[in-house]
mmCIF file with all atom_site columns, C-alpha atoms in Angstrom:
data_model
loop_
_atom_site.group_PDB
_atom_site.id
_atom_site.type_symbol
_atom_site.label_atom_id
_atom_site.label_alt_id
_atom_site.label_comp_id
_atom_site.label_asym_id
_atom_site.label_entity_id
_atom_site.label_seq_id
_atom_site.pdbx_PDB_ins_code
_atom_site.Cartn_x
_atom_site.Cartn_y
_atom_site.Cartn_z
_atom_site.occupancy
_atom_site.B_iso_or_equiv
_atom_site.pdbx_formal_charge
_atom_site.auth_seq_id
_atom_site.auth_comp_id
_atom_site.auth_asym_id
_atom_site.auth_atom_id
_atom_site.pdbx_PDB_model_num
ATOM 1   C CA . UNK P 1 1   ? 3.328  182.639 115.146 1.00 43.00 ? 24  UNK P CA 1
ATOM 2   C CA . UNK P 1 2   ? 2.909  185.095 117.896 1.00 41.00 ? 25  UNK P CA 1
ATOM 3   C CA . UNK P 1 3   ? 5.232  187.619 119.651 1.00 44.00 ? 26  UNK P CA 1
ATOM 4   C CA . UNK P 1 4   ? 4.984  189.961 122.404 1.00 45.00 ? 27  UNK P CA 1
ATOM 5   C CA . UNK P 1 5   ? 1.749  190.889 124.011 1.00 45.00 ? 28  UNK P CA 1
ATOM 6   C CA . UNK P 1 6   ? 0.048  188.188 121.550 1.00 46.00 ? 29  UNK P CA 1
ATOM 7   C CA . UNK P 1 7   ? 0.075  190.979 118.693 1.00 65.00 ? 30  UNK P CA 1
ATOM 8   C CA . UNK P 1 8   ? -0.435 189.493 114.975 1.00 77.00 ? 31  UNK P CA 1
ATOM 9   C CA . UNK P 1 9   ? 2.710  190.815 112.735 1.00 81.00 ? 32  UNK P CA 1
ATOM 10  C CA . UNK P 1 10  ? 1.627  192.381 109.549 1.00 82.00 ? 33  UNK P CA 1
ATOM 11  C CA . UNK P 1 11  ? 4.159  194.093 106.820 1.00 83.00 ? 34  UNK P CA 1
ATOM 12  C CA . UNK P 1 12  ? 1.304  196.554 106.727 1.00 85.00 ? 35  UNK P CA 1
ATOM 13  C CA . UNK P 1 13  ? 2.265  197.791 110.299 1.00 88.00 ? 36  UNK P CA 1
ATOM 14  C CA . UNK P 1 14  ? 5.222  200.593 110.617 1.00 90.00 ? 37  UNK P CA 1
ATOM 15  C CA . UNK P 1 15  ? 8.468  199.019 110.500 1.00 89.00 ? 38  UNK P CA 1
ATOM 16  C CA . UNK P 1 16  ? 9.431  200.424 114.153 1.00 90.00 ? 39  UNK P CA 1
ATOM 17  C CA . UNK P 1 17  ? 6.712  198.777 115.492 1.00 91.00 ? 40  UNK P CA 1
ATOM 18  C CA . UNK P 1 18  ? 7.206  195.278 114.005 1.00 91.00 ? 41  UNK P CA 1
ATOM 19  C CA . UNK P 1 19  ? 11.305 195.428 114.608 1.00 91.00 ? 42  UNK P CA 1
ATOM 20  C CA . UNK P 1 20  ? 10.055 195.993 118.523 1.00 93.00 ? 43  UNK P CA 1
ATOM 21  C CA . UNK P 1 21  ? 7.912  193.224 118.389 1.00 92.00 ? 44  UNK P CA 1
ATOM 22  C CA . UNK P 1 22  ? 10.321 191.060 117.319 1.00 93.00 ? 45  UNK P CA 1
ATOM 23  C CA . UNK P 1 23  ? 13.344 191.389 119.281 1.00 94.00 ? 46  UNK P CA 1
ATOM 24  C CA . UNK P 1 24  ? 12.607 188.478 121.069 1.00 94.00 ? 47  UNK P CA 1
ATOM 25  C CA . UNK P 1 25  ? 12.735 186.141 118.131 1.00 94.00 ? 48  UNK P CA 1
ATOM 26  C CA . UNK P 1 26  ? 15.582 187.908 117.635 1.00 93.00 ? 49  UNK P CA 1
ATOM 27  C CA . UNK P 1 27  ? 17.299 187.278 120.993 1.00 92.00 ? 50  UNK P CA 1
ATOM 28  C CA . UNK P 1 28  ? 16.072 183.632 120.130 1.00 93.00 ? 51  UNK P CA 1
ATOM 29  C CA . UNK P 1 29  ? 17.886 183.693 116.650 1.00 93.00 ? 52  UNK P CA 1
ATOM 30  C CA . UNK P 1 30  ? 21.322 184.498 118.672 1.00 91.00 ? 53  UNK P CA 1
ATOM 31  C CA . UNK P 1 31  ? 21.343 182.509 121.244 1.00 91.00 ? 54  UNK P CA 1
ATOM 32  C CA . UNK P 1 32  ? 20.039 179.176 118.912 1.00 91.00 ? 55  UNK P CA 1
ATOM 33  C CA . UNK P 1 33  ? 23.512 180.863 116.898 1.00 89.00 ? 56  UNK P CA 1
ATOM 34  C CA . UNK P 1 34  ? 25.352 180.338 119.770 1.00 87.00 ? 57  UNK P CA 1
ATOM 35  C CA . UNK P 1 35  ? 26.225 184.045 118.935 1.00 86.00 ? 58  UNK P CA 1
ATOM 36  C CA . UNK P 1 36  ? 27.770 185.472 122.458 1.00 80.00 ? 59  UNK P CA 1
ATOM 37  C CA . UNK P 1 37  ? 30.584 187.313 121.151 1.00 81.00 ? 60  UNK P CA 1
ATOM 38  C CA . UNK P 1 38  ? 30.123 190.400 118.796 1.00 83.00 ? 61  UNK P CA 1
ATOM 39  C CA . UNK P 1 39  ? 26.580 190.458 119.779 1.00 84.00 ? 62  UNK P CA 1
ATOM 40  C CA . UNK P 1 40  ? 25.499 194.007 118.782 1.00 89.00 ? 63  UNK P CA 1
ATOM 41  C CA . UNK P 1 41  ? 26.806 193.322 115.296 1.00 91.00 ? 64  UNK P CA 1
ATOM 42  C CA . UNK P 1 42  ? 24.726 190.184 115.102 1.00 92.00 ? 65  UNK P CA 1
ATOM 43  C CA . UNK P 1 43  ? 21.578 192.338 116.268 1.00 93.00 ? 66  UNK P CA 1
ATOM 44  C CA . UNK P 1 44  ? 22.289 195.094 113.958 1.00 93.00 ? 67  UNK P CA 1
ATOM 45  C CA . UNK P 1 45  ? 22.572 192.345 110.875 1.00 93.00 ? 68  UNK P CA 1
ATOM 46  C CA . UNK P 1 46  ? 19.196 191.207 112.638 1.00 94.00 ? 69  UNK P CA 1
ATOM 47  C CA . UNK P 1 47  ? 17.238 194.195 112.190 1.00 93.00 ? 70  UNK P CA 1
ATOM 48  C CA . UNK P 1 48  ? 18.542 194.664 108.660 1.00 93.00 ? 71  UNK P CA 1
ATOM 49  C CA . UNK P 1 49  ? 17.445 191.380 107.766 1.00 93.00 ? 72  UNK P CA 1
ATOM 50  C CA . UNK P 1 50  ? 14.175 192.547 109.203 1.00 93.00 ? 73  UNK P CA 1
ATOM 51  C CA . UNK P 1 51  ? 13.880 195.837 107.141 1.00 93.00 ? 74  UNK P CA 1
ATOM 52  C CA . UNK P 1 52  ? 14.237 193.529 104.115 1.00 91.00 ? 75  UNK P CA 1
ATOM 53  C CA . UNK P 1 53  ? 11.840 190.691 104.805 1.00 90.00 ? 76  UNK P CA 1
ATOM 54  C CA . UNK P 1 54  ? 9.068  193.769 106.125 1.00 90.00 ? 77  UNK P CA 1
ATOM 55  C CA . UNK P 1 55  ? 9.814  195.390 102.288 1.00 90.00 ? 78  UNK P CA 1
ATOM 56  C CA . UNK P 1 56  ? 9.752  192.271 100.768 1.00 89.00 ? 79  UNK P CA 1
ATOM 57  C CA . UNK P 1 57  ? 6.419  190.366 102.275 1.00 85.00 ? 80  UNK P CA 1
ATOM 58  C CA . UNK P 1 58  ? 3.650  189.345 100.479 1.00 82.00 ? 81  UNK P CA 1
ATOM 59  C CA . UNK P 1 59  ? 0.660  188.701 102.205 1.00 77.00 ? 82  UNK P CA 1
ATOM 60  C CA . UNK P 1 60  ? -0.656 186.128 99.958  1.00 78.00 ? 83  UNK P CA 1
ATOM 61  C CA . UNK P 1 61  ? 2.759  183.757 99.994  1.00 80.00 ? 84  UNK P CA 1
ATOM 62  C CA . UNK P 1 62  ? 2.319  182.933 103.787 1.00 83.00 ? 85  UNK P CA 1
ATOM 63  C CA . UNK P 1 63  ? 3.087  183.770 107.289 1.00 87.00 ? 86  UNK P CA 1
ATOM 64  C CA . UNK P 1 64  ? 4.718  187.126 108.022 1.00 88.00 ? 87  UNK P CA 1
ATOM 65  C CA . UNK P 1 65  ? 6.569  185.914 111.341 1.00 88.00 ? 88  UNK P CA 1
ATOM 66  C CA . UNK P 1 66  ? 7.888  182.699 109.485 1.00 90.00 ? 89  UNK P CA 1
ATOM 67  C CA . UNK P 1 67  ? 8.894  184.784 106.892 1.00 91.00 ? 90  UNK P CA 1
ATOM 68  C CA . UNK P 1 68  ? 10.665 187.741 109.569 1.00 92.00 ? 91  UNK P CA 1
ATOM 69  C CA . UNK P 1 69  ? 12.243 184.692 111.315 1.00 93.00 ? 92  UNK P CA 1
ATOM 70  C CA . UNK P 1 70  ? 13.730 182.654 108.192 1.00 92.00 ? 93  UNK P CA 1
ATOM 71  C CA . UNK P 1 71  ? 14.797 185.720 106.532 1.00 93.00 ? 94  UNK P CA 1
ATOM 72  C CA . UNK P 1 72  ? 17.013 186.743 109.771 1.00 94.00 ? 95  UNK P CA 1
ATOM 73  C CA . UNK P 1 73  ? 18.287 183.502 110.898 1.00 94.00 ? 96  UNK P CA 1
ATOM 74  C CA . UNK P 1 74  ? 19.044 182.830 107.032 1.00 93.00 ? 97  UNK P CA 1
ATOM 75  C CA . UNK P 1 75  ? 21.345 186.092 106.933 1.00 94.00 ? 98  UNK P CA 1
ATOM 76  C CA . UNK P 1 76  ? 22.778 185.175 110.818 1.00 93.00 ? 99  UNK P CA 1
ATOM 77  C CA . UNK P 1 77  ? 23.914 181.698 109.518 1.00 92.00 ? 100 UNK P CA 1
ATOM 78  C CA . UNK P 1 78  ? 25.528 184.095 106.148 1.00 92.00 ? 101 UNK P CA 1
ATOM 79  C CA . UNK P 1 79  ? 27.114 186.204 108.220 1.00 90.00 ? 102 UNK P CA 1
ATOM 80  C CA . UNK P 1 80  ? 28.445 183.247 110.531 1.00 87.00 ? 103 UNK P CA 1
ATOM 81  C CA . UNK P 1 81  ? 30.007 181.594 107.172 1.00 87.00 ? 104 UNK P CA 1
ATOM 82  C CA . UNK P 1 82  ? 31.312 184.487 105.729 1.00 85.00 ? 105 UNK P CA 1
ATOM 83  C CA . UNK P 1 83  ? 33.396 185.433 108.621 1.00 82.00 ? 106 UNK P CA 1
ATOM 84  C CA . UNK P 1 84  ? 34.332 181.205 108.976 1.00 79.00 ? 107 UNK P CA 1
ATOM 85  C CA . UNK P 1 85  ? 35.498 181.540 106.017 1.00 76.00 ? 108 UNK P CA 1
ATOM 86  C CA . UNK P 1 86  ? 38.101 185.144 106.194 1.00 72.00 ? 109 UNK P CA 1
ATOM 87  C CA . UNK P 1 87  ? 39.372 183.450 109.140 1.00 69.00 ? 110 UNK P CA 1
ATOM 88  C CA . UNK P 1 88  ? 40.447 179.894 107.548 1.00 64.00 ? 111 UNK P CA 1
ATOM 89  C CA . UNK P 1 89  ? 42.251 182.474 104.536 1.00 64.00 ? 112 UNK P CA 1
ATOM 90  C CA . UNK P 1 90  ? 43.477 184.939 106.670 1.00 59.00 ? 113 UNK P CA 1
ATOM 91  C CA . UNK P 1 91  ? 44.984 183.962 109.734 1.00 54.00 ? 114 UNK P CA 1
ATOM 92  C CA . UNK P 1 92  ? 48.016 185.959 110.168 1.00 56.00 ? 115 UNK P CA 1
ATOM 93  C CA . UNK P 1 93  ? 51.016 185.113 111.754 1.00 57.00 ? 116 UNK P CA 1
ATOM 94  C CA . UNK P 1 94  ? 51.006 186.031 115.588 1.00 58.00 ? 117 UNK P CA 1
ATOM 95  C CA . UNK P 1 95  ? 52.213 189.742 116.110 1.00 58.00 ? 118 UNK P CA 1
ATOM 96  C CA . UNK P 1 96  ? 54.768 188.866 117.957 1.00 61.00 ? 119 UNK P CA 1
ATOM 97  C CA . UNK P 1 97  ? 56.597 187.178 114.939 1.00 60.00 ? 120 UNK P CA 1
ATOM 98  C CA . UNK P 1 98  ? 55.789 189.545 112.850 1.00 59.00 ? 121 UNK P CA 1
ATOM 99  C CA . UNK P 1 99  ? 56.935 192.592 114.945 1.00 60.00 ? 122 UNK P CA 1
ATOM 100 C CA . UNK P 1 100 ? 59.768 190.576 115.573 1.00 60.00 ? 123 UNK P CA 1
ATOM 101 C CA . UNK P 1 101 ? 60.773 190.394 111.651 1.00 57.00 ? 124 UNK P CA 1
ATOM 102 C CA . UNK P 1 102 ? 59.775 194.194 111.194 1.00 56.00 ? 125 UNK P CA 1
ATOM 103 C CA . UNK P 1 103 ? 62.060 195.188 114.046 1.00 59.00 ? 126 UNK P CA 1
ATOM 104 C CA . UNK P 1 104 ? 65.171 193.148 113.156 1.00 54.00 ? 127 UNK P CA 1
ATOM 105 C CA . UNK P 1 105 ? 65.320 191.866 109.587 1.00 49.00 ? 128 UNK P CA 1
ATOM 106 C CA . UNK P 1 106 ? 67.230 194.617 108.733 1.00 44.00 ? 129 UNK P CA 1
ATOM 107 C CA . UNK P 1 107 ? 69.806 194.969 111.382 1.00 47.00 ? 130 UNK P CA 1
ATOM 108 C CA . UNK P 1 108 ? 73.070 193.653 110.631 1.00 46.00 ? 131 UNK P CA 1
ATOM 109 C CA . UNK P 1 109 ? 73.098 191.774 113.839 1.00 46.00 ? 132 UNK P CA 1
ATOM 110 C CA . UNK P 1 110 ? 70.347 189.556 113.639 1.00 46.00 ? 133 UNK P CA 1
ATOM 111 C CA . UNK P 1 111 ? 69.839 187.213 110.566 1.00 50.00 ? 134 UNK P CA 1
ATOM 112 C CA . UNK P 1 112 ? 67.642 187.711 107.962 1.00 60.00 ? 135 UNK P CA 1
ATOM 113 C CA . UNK P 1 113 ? 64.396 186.192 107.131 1.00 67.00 ? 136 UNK P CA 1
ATOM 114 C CA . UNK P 1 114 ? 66.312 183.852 104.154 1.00 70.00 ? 137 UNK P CA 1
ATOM 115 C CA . UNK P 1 115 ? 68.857 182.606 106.788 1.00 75.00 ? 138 UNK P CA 1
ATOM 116 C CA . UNK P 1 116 ? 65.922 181.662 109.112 1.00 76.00 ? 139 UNK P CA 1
ATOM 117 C CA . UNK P 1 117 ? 63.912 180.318 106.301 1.00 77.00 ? 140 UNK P CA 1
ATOM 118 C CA . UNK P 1 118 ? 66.895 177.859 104.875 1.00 79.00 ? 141 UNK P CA 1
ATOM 119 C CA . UNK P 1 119 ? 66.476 176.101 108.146 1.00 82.00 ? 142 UNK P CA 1
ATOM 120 C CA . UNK P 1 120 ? 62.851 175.012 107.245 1.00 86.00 ? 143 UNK P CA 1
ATOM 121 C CA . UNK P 1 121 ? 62.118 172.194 105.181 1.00 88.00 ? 144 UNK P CA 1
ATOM 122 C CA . UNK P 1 122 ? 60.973 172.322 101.453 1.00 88.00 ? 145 UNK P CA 1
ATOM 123 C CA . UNK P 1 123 ? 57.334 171.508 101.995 1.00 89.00 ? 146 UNK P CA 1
ATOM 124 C CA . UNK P 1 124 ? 57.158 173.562 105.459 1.00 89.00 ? 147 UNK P CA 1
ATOM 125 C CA . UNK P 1 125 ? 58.818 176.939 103.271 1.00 86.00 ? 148 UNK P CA 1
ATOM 126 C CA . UNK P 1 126 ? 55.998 175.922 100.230 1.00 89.00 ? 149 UNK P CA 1
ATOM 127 C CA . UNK P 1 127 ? 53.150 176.181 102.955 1.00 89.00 ? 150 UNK P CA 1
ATOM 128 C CA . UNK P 1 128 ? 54.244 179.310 104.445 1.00 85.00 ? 151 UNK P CA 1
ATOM 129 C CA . UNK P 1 129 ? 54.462 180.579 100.966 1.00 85.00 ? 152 UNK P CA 1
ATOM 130 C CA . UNK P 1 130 ? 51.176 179.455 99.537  1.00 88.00 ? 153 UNK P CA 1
ATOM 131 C CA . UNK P 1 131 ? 49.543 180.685 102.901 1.00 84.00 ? 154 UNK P CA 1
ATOM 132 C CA . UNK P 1 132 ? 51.638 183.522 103.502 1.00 80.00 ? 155 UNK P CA 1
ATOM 133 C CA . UNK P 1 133 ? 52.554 185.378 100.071 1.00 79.00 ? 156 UNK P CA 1
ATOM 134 C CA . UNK P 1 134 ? 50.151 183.423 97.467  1.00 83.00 ? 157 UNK P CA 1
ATOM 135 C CA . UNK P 1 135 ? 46.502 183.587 99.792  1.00 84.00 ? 158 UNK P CA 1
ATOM 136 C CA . UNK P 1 136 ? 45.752 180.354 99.557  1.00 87.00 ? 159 UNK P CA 1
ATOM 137 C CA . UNK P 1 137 ? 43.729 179.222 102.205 1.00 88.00 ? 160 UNK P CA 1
ATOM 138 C CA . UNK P 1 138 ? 43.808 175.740 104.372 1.00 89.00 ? 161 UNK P CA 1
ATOM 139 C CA . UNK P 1 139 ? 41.661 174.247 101.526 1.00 90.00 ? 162 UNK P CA 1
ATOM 140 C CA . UNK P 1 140 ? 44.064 174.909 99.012  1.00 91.00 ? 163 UNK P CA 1
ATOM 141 C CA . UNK P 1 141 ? 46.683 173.952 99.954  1.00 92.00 ? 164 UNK P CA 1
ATOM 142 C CA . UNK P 1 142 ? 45.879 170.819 101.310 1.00 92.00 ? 165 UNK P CA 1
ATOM 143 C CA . UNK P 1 143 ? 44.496 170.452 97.412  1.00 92.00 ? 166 UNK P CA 1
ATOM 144 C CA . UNK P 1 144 ? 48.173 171.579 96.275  1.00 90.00 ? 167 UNK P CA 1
ATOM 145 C CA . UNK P 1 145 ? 50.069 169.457 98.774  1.00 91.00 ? 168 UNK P CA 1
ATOM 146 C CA . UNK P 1 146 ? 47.556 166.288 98.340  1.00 92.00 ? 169 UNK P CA 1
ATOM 147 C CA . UNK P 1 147 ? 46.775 166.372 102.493 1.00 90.00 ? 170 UNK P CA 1
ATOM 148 C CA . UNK P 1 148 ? 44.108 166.737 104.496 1.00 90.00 ? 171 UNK P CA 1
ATOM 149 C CA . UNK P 1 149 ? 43.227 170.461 105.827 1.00 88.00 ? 172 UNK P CA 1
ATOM 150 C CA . UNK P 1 150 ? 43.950 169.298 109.276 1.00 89.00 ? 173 UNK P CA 1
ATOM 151 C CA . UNK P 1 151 ? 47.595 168.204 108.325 1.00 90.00 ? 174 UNK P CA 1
ATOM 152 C CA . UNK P 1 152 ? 48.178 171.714 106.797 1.00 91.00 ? 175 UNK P CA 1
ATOM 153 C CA . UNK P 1 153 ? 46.965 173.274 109.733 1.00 90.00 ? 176 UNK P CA 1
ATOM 154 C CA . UNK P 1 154 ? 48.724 171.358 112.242 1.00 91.00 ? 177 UNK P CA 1
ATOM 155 C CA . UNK P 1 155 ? 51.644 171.629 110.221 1.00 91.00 ? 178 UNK P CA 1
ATOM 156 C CA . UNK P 1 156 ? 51.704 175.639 109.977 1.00 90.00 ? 179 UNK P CA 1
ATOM 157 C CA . UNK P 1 157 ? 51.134 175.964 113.719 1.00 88.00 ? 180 UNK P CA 1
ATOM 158 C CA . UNK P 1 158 ? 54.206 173.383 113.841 1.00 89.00 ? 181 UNK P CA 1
ATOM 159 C CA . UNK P 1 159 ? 56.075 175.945 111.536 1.00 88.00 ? 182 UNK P CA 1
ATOM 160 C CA . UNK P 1 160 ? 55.004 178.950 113.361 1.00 86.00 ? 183 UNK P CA 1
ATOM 161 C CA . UNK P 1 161 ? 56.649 177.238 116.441 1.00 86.00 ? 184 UNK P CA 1
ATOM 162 C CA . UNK P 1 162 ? 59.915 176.260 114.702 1.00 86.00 ? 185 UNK P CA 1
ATOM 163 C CA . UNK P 1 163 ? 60.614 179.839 113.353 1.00 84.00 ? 186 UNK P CA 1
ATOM 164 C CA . UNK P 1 164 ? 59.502 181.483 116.795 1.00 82.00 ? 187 UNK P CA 1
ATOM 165 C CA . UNK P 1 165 ? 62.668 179.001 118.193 1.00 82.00 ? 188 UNK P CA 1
ATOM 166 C CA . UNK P 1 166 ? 65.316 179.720 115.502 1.00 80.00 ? 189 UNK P CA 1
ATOM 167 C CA . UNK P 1 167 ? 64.034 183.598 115.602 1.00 76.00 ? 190 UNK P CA 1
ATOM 168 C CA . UNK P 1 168 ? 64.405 183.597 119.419 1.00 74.00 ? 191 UNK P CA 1
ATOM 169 C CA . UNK P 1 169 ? 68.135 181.105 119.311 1.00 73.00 ? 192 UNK P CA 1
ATOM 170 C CA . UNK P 1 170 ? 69.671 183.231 116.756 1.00 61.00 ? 193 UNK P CA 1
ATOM 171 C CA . UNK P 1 171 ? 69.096 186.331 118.974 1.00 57.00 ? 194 UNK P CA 1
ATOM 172 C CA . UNK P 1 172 ? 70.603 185.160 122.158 1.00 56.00 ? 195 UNK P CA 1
#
């Protein structure tokens, strides 16, 4: 495999020169990612995968470039997962809702967060607390609940929507 200007990689070249010679695999790598958002930080994770496949190669064990280019997109696809994965355990309850509890849980006026939760079904107050106050992601509690991690999902957003309208009824 070839890049730029037809030059040869080597891990015997300086590292500068090989991470210039391969930003266009690297451009590649991305956009074969579909990575358009967060870009730079994809790059950057690029060029570190690149510092550790130029101190890692071995001549003898093959082809530098294959090795550049499986080492990056290898730590791309990592990266991709790991963040997958934070997202499906951490997605937080719009801010709205939550400023909205911060601001007026404690007034006398408004009602508190166990009046608005006894409105909620059993099974829609054990989701919000497995998801909520135990961490459990989709996964799990789909596990816990015997359902499918679409059905927990659909059913959170569904729970999201009913407290946003007894939040926003008891106000008025």
């Amino acid at each position: 495999m070839t890049t730029q200007h037809n030059k040869q990689l080597s891990p015997e070249q300086p590292f500068d020169e090989v991470l210039e010679l391969v930003q266009p695999m690297i451009t590649s790598i991305l956009l074969k990612c579909h990575i358009y958002k967060d870009y730079e930080y994809y790059r950057h994770i690029a060029s570190i995968a690149v510092w550790d496949a130029w101190r890692k190669a071995d001549q003898s064990k093959g082809v530098f470039s294959a090795y550049i280019y499986t080492t990056v997109k290898g730590e791309i696809l990592k990266e991709l997962s790991k963040e997958k994965s934070f997202e499906n355990i951490n997605t937080p309850m719009d801010d709205e809702t939550i400023n909205y509890f911060r601001e007026h849980e404690m007034s006398e006026r408004n009602p508190t967060l166990e009046c608005i939760m006894s409105h909620l079904k059993f099974e829609e107050r054990k989701i919000l607390q497995l998801f909520y106050v135990e961490g459990y992601s989709y996964l799990e509690i789909a596990k816990e609940l015997g359902l499918s991690m679409d059905a927990v999902k659909k059913r959170r957003t569904r729970i999201m929507i009913k407290l946003r309208e007894l939040l926003y009824s008891k106000d008025e």
